[in-house]
mmCIF file with all atom_site columns, C-alpha atoms in Angstrom:
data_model
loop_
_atom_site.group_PDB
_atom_site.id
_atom_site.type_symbol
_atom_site.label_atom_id
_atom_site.label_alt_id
_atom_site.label_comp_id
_atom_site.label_asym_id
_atom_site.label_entity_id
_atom_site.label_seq_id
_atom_site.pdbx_PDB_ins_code
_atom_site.Cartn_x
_atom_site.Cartn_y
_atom_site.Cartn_z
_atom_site.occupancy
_atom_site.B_iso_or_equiv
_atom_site.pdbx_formal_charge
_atom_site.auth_seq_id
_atom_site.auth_comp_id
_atom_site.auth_asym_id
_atom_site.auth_atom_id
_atom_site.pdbx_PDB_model_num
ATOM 1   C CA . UNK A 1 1   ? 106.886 88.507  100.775 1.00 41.00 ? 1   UNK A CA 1
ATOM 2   C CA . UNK A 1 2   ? 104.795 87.346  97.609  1.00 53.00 ? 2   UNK A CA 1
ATOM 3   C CA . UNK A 1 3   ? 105.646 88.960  94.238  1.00 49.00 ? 3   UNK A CA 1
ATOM 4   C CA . UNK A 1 4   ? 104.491 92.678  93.749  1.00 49.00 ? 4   UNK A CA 1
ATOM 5   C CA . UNK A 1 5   ? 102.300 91.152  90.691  1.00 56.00 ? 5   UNK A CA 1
ATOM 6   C CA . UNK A 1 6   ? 99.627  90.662  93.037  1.00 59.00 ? 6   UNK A CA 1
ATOM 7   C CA . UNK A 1 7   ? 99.588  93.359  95.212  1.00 60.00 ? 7   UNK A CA 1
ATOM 8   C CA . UNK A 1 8   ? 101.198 92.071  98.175  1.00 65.00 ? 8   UNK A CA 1
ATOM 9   C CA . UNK A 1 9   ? 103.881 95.044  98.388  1.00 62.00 ? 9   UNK A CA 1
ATOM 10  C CA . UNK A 1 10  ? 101.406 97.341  99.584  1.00 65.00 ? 10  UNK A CA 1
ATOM 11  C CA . UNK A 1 11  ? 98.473  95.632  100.063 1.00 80.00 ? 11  UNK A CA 1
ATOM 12  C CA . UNK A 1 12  ? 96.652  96.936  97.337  1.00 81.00 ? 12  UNK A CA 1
ATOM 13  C CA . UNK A 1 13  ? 93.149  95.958  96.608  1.00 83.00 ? 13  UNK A CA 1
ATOM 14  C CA . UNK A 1 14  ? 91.926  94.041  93.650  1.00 87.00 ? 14  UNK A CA 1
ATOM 15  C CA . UNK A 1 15  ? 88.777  94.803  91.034  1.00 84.00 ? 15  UNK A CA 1
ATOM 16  C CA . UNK A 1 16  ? 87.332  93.837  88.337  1.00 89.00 ? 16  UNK A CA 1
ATOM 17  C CA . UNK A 1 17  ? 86.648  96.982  86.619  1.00 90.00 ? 17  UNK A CA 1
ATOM 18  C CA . UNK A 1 18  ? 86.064  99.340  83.838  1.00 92.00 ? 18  UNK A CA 1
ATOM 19  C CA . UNK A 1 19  ? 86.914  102.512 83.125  1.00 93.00 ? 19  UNK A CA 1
ATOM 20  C CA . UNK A 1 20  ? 85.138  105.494 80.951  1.00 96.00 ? 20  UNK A CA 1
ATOM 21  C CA . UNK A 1 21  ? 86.576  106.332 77.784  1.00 95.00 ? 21  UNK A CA 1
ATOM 22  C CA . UNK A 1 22  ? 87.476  109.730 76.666  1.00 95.00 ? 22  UNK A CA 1
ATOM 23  C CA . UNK A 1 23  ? 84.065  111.196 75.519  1.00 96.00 ? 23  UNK A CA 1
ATOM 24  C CA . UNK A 1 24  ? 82.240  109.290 78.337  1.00 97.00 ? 24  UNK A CA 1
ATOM 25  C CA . UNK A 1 25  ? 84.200  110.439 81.502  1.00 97.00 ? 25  UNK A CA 1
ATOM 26  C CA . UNK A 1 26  ? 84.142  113.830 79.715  1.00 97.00 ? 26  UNK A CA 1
ATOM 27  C CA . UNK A 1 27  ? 80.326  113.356 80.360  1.00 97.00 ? 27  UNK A CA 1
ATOM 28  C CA . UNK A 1 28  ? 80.389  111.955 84.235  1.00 97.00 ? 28  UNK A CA 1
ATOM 29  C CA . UNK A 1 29  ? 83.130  114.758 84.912  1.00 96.00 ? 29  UNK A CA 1
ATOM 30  C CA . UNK A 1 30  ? 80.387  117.292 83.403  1.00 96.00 ? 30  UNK A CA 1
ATOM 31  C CA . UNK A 1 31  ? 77.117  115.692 85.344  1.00 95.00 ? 31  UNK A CA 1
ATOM 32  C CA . UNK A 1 32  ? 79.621  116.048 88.847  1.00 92.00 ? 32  UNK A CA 1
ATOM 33  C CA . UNK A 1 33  ? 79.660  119.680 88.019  1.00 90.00 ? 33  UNK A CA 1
ATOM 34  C CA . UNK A 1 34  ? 76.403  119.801 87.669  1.00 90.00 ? 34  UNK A CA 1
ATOM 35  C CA . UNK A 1 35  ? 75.335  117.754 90.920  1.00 89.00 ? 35  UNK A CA 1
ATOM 36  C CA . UNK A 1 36  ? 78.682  120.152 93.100  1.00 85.00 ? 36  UNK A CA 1
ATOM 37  C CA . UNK A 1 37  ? 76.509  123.023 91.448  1.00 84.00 ? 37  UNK A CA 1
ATOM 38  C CA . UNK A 1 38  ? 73.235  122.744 92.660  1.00 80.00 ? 38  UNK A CA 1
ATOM 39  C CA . UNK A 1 39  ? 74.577  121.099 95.975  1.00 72.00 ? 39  UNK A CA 1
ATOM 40  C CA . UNK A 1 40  ? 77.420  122.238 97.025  1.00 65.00 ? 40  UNK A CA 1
ATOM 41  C CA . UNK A 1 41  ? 78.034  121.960 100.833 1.00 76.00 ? 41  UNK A CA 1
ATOM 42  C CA . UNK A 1 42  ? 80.012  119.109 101.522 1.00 79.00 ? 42  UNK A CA 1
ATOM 43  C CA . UNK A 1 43  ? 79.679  116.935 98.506  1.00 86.00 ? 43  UNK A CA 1
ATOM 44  C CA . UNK A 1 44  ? 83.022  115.137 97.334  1.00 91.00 ? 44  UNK A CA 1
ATOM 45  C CA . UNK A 1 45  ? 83.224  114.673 93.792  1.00 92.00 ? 45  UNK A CA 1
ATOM 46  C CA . UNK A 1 46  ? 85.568  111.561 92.991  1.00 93.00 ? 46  UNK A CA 1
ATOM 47  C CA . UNK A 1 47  ? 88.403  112.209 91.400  1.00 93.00 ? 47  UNK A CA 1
ATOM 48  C CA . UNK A 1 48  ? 88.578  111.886 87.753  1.00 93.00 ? 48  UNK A CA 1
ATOM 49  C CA . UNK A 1 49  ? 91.153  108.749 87.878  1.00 91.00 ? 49  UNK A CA 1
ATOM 50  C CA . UNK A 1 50  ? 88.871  107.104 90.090  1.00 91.00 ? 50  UNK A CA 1
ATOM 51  C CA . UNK A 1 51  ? 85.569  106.981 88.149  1.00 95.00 ? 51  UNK A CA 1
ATOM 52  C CA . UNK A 1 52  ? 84.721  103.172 87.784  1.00 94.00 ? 52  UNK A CA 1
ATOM 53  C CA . UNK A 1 53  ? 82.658  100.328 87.313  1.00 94.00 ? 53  UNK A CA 1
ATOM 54  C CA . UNK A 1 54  ? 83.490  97.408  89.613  1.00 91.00 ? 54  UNK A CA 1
ATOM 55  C CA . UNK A 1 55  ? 82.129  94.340  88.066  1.00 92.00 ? 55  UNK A CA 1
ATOM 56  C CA . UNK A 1 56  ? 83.684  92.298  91.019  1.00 90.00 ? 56  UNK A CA 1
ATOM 57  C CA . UNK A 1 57  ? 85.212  93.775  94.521  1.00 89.00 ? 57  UNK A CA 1
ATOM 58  C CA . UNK A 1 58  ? 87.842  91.641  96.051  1.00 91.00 ? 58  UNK A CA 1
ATOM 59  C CA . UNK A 1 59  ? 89.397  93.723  98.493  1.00 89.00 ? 59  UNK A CA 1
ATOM 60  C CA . UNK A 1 60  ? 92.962  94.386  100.195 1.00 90.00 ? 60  UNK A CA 1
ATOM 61  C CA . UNK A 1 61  ? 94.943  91.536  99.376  1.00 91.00 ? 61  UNK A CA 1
ATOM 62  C CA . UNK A 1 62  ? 96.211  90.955  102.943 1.00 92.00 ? 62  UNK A CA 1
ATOM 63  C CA . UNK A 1 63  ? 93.184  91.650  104.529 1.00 92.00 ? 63  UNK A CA 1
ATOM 64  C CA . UNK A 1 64  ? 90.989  89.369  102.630 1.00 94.00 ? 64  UNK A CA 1
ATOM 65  C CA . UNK A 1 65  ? 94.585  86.194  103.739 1.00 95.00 ? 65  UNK A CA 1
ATOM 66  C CA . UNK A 1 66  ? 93.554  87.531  107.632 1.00 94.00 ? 66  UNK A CA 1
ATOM 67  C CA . UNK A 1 67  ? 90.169  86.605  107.302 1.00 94.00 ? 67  UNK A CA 1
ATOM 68  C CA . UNK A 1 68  ? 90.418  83.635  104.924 1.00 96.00 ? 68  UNK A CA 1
ATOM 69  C CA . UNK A 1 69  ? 93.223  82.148  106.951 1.00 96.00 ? 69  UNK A CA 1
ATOM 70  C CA . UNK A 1 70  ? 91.626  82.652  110.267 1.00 95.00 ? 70  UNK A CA 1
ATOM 71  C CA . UNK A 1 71  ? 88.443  80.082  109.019 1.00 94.00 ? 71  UNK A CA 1
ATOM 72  C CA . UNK A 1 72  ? 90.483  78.146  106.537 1.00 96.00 ? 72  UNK A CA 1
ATOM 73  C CA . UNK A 1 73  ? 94.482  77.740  108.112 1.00 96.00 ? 73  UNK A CA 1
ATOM 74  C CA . UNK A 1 74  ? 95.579  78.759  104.650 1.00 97.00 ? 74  UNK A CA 1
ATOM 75  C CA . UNK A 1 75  ? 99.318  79.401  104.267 1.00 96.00 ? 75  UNK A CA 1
ATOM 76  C CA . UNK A 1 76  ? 100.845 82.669  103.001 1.00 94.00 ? 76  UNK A CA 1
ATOM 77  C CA . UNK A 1 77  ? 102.983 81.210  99.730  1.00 94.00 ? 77  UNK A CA 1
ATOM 78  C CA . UNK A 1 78  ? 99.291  78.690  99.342  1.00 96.00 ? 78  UNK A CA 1
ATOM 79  C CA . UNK A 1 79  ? 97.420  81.743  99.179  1.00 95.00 ? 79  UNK A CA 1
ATOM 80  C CA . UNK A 1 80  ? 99.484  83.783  96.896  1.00 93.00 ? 80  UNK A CA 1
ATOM 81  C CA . UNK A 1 81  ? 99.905  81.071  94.123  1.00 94.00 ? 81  UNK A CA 1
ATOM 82  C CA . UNK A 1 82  ? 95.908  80.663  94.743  1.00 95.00 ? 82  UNK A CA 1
ATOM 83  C CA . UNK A 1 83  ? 95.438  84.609  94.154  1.00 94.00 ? 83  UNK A CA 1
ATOM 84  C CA . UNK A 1 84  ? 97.911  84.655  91.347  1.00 92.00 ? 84  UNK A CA 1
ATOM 85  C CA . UNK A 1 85  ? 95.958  82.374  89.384  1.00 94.00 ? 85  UNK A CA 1
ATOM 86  C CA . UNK A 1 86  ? 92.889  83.809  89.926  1.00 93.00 ? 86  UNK A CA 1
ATOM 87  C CA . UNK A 1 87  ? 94.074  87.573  88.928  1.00 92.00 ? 87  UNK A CA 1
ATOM 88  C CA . UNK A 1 88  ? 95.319  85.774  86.114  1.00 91.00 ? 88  UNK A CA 1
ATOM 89  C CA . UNK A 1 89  ? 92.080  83.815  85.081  1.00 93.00 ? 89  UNK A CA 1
ATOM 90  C CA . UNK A 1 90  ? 89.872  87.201  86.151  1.00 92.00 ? 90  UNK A CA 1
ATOM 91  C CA . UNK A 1 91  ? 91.697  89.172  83.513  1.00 89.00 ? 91  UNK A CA 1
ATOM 92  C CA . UNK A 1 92  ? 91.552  86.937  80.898  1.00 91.00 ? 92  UNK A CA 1
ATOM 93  C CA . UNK A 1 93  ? 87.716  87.192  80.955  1.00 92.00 ? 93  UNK A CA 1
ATOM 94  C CA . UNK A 1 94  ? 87.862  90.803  80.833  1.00 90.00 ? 94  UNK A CA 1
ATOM 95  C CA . UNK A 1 95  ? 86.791  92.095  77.196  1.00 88.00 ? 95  UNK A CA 1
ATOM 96  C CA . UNK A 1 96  ? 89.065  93.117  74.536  1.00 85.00 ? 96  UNK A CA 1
ATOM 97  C CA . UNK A 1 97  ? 85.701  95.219  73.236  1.00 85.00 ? 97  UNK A CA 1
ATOM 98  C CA . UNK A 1 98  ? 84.208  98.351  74.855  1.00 90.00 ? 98  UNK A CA 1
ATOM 99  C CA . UNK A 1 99  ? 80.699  97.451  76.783  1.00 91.00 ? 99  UNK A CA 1
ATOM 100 C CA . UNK A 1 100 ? 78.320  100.672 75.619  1.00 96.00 ? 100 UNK A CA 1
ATOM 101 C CA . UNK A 1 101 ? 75.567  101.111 78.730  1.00 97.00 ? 101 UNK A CA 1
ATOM 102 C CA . UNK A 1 102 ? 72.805  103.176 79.078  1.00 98.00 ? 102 UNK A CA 1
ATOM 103 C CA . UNK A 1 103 ? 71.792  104.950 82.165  1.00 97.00 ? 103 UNK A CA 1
ATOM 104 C CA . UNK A 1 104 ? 68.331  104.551 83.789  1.00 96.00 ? 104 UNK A CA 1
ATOM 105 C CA . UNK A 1 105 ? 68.522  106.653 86.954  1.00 94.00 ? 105 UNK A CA 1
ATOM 106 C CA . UNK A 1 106 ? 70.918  108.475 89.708  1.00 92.00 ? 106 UNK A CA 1
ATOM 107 C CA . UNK A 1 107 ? 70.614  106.842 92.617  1.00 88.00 ? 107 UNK A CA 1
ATOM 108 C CA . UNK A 1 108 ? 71.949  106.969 96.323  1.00 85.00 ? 108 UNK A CA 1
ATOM 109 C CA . UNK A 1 109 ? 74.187  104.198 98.016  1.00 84.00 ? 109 UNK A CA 1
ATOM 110 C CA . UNK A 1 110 ? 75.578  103.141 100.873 1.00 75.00 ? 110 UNK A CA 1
ATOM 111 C CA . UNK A 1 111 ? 74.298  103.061 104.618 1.00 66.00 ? 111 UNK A CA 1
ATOM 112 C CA . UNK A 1 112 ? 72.674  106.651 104.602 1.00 71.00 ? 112 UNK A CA 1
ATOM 113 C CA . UNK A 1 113 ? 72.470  107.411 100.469 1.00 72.00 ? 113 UNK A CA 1
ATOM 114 C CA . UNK A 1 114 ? 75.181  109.815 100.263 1.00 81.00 ? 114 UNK A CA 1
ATOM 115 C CA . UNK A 1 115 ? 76.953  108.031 97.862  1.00 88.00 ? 115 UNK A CA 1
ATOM 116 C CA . UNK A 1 116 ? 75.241  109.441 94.561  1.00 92.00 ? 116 UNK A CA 1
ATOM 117 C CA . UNK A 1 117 ? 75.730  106.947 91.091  1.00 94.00 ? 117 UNK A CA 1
ATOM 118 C CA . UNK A 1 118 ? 74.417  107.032 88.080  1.00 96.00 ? 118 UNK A CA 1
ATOM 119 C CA . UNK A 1 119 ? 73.364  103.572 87.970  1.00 96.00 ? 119 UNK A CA 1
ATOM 120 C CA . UNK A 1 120 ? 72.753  101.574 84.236  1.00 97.00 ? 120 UNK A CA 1
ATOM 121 C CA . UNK A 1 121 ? 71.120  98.961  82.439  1.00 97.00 ? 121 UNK A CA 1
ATOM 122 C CA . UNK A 1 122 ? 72.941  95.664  82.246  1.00 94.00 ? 122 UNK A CA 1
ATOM 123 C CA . UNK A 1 123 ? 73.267  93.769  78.652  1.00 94.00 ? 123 UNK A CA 1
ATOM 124 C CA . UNK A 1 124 ? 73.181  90.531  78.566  1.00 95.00 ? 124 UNK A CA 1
ATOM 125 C CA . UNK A 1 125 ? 76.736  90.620  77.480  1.00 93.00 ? 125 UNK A CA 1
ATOM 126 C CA . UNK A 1 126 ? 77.889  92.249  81.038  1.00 93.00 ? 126 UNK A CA 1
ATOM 127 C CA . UNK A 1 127 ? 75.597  89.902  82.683  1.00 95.00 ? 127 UNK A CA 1
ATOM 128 C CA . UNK A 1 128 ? 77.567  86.830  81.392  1.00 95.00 ? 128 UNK A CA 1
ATOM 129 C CA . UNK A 1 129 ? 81.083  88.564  82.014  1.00 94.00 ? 129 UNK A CA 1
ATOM 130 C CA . UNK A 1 130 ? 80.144  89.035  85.628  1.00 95.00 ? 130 UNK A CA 1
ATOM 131 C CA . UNK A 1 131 ? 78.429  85.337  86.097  1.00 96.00 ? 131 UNK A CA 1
ATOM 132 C CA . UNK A 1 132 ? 82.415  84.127  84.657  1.00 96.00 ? 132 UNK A CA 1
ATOM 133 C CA . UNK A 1 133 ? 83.649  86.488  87.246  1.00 95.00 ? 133 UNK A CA 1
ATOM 134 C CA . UNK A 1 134 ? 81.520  85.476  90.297  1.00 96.00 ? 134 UNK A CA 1
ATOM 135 C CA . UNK A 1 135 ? 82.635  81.642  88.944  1.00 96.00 ? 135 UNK A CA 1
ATOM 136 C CA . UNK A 1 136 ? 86.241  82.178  89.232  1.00 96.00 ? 136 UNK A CA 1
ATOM 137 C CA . UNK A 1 137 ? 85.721  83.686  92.671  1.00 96.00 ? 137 UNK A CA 1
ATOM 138 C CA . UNK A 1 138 ? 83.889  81.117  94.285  1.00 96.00 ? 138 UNK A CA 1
ATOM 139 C CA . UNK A 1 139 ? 86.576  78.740  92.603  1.00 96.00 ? 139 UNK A CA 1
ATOM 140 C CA . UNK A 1 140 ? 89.880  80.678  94.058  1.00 97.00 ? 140 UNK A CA 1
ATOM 141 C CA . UNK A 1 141 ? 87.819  81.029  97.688  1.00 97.00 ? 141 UNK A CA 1
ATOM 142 C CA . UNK A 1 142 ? 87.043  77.154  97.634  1.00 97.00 ? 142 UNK A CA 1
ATOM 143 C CA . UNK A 1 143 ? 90.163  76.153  96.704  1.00 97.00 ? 143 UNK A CA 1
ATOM 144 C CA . UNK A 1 144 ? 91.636  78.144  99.670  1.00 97.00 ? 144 UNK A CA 1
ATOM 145 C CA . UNK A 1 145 ? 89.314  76.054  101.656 1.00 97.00 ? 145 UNK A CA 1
ATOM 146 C CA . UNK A 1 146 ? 86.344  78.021  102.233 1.00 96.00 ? 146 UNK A CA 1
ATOM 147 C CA . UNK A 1 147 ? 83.313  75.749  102.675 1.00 91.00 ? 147 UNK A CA 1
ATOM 148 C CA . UNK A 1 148 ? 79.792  77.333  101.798 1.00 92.00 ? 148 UNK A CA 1
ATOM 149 C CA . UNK A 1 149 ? 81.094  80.081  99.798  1.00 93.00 ? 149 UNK A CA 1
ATOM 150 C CA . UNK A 1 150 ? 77.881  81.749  99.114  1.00 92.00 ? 150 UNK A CA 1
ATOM 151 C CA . UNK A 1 151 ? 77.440  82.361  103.002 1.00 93.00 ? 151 UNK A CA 1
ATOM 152 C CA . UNK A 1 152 ? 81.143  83.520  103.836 1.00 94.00 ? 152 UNK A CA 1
ATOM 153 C CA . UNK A 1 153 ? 80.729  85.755  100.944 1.00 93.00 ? 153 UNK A CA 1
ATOM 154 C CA . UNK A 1 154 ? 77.229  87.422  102.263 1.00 92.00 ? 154 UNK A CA 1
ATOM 155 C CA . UNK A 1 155 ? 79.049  87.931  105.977 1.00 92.00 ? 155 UNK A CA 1
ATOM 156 C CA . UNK A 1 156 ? 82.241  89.656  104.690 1.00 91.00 ? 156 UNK A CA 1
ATOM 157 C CA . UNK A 1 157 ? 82.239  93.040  103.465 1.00 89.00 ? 157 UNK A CA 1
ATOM 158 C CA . UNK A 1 158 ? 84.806  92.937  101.022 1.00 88.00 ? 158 UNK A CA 1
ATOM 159 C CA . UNK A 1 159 ? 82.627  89.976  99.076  1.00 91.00 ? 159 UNK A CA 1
ATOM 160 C CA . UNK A 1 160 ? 79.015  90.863  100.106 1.00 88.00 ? 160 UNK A CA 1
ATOM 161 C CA . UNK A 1 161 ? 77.963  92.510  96.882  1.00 88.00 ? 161 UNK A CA 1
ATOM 162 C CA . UNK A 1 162 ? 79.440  90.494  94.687  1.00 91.00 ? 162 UNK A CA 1
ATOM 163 C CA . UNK A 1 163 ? 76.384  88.032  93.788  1.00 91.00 ? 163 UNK A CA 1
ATOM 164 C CA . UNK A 1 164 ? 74.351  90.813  92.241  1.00 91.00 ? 164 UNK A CA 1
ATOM 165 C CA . UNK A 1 165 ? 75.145  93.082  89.520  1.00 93.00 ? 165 UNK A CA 1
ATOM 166 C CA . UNK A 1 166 ? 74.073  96.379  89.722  1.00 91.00 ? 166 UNK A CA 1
ATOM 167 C CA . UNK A 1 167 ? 76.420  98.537  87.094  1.00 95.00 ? 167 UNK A CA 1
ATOM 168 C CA . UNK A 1 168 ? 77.308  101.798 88.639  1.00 95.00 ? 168 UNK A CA 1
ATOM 169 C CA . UNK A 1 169 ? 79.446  104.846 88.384  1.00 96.00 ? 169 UNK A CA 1
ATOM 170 C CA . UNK A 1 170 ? 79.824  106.889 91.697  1.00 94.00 ? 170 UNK A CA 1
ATOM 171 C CA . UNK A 1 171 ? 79.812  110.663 91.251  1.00 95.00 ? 171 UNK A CA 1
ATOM 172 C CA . UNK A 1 172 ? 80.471  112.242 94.340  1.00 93.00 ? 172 UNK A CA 1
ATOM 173 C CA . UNK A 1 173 ? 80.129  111.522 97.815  1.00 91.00 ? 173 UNK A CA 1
ATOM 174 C CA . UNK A 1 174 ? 78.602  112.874 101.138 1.00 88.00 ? 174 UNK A CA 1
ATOM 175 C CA . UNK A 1 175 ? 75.311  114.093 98.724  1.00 87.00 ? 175 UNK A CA 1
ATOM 176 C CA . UNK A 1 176 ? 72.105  114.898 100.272 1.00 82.00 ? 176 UNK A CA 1
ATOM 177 C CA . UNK A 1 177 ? 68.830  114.950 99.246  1.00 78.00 ? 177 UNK A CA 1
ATOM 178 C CA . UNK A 1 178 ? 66.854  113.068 96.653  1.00 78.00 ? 178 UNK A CA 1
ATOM 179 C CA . UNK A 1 179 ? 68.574  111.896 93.569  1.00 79.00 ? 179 UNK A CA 1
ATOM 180 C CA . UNK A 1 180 ? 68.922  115.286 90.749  1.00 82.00 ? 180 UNK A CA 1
ATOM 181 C CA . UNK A 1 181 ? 67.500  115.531 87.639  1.00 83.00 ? 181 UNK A CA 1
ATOM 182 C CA . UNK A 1 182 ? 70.456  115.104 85.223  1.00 88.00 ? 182 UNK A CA 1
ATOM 183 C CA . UNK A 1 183 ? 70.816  114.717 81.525  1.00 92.00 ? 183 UNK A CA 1
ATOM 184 C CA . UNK A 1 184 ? 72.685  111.104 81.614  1.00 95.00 ? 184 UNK A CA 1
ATOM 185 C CA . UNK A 1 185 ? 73.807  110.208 78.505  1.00 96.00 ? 185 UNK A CA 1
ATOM 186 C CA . UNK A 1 186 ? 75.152  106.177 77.311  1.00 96.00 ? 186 UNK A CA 1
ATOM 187 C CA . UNK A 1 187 ? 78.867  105.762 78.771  1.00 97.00 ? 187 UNK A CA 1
ATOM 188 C CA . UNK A 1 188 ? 81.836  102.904 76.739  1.00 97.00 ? 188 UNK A CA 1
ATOM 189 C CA . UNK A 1 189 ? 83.790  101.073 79.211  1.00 94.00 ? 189 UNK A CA 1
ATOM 190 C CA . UNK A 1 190 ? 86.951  99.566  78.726  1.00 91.00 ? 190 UNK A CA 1
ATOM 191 C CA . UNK A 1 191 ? 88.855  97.265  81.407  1.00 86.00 ? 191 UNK A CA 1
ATOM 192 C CA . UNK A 1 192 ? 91.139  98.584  83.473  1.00 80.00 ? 192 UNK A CA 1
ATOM 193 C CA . UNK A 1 193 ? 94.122  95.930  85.356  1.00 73.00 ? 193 UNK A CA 1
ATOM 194 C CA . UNK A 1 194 ? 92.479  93.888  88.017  1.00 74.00 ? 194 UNK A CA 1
ATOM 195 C CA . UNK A 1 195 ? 95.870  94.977  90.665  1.00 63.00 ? 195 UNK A CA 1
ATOM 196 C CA . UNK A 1 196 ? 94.888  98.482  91.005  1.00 55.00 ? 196 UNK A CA 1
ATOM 197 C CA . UNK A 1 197 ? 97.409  100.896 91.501  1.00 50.00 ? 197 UNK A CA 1
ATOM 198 C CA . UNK A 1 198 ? 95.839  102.918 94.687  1.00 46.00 ? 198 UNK A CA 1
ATOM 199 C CA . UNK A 1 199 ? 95.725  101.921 98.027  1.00 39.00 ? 199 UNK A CA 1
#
């Protein structure tokens, strides 16, 4: 089995991310109190260690080899050297500086809205950092033999979104209603490691 430096050892999924800093996820912790508050049946407020910004989704590392193999013929050990390259190159575009954001509305997402975000402005800076981010992935899915990356991508749900950048931080989950009124406030981001430790 491939090295646990990519994932393979439990089939972890892999982001490109950024986390709140201290005063910041004091803030989102503070606006999911507000939102469990005024709606409390059956909204899910994410847990604390789990309050992101994916800049790129790549998925389960295992389950994205099942489906890339099955169109491609790609080997295991030819897919891991692929992947570890491109965790590799993914996190050396990450910032060593904090991105500072500002919010512009709470939104809902996913197939029935329940998924409530505060969503934010992108800076240009952001904006470049995930164009060098969408590069490298079209790069490691071509050179695993992928032709027409743009359309495998917009058929599989694991890539789908990953063309379009629309920075967000989920809140909680299983909301319903129309967005609340809530006093967002700018959030700093630092990067997180592109292996992420859940499952």
């Amino acid at each position: 089995m491939p090295g646990s430096g990519t994932g393979f050892d439990a089939n972890r999924r892999l982001y490109a991310q950024m986390r709140p800093d201290g005063g910041s996820l004091a803030h989102l912790l503070a606006l999911q109190q507000a939102v469990a508050a005024a709606a409390p049946r059956g909204v899910r407020p994410v847990p604390s260690r789990q309050l992101h910004l994916t800049l790129i989704h790549f998925g389960k590392v295992l389950d994205v080899y099942r489906v890339i193999t099955a169109a491609t013929g790609i080997s295991l050990p030819d897919y891991a050297r692929l992947l570890e390259g491109y965790i590799e190159r993914t996190e050396s575009l990450l910032p060593a500086a904090a991105f500072h954001l500002q919010p512009v509305r709470t939104a809902g997402f996913g197939a029935h809205g329940r998924t409530l975000a505060v969503e934010y402005a992108p800076t240009p800076e952001l904006s470049a950092l995930h164009a060098g981010l969408l590069e490298e992935l079209e790069g490691f899915l071509a050179a695993c033999g992928i032709a027409g990356t743009a359309s495998f991508m917009a058929g599989d749900p694991n890539f789908m979104f990953a063309r379009t950048l629309r920075p967000h931080i989920t809140l909680v989950r299983g909301y319903t209603g129309p967005p609340p009124g809530l006093e967002l406030g700018r959030v700093t981001l630092t990067p997180m490691p592109v292996v992420y430790p859940g499952r």
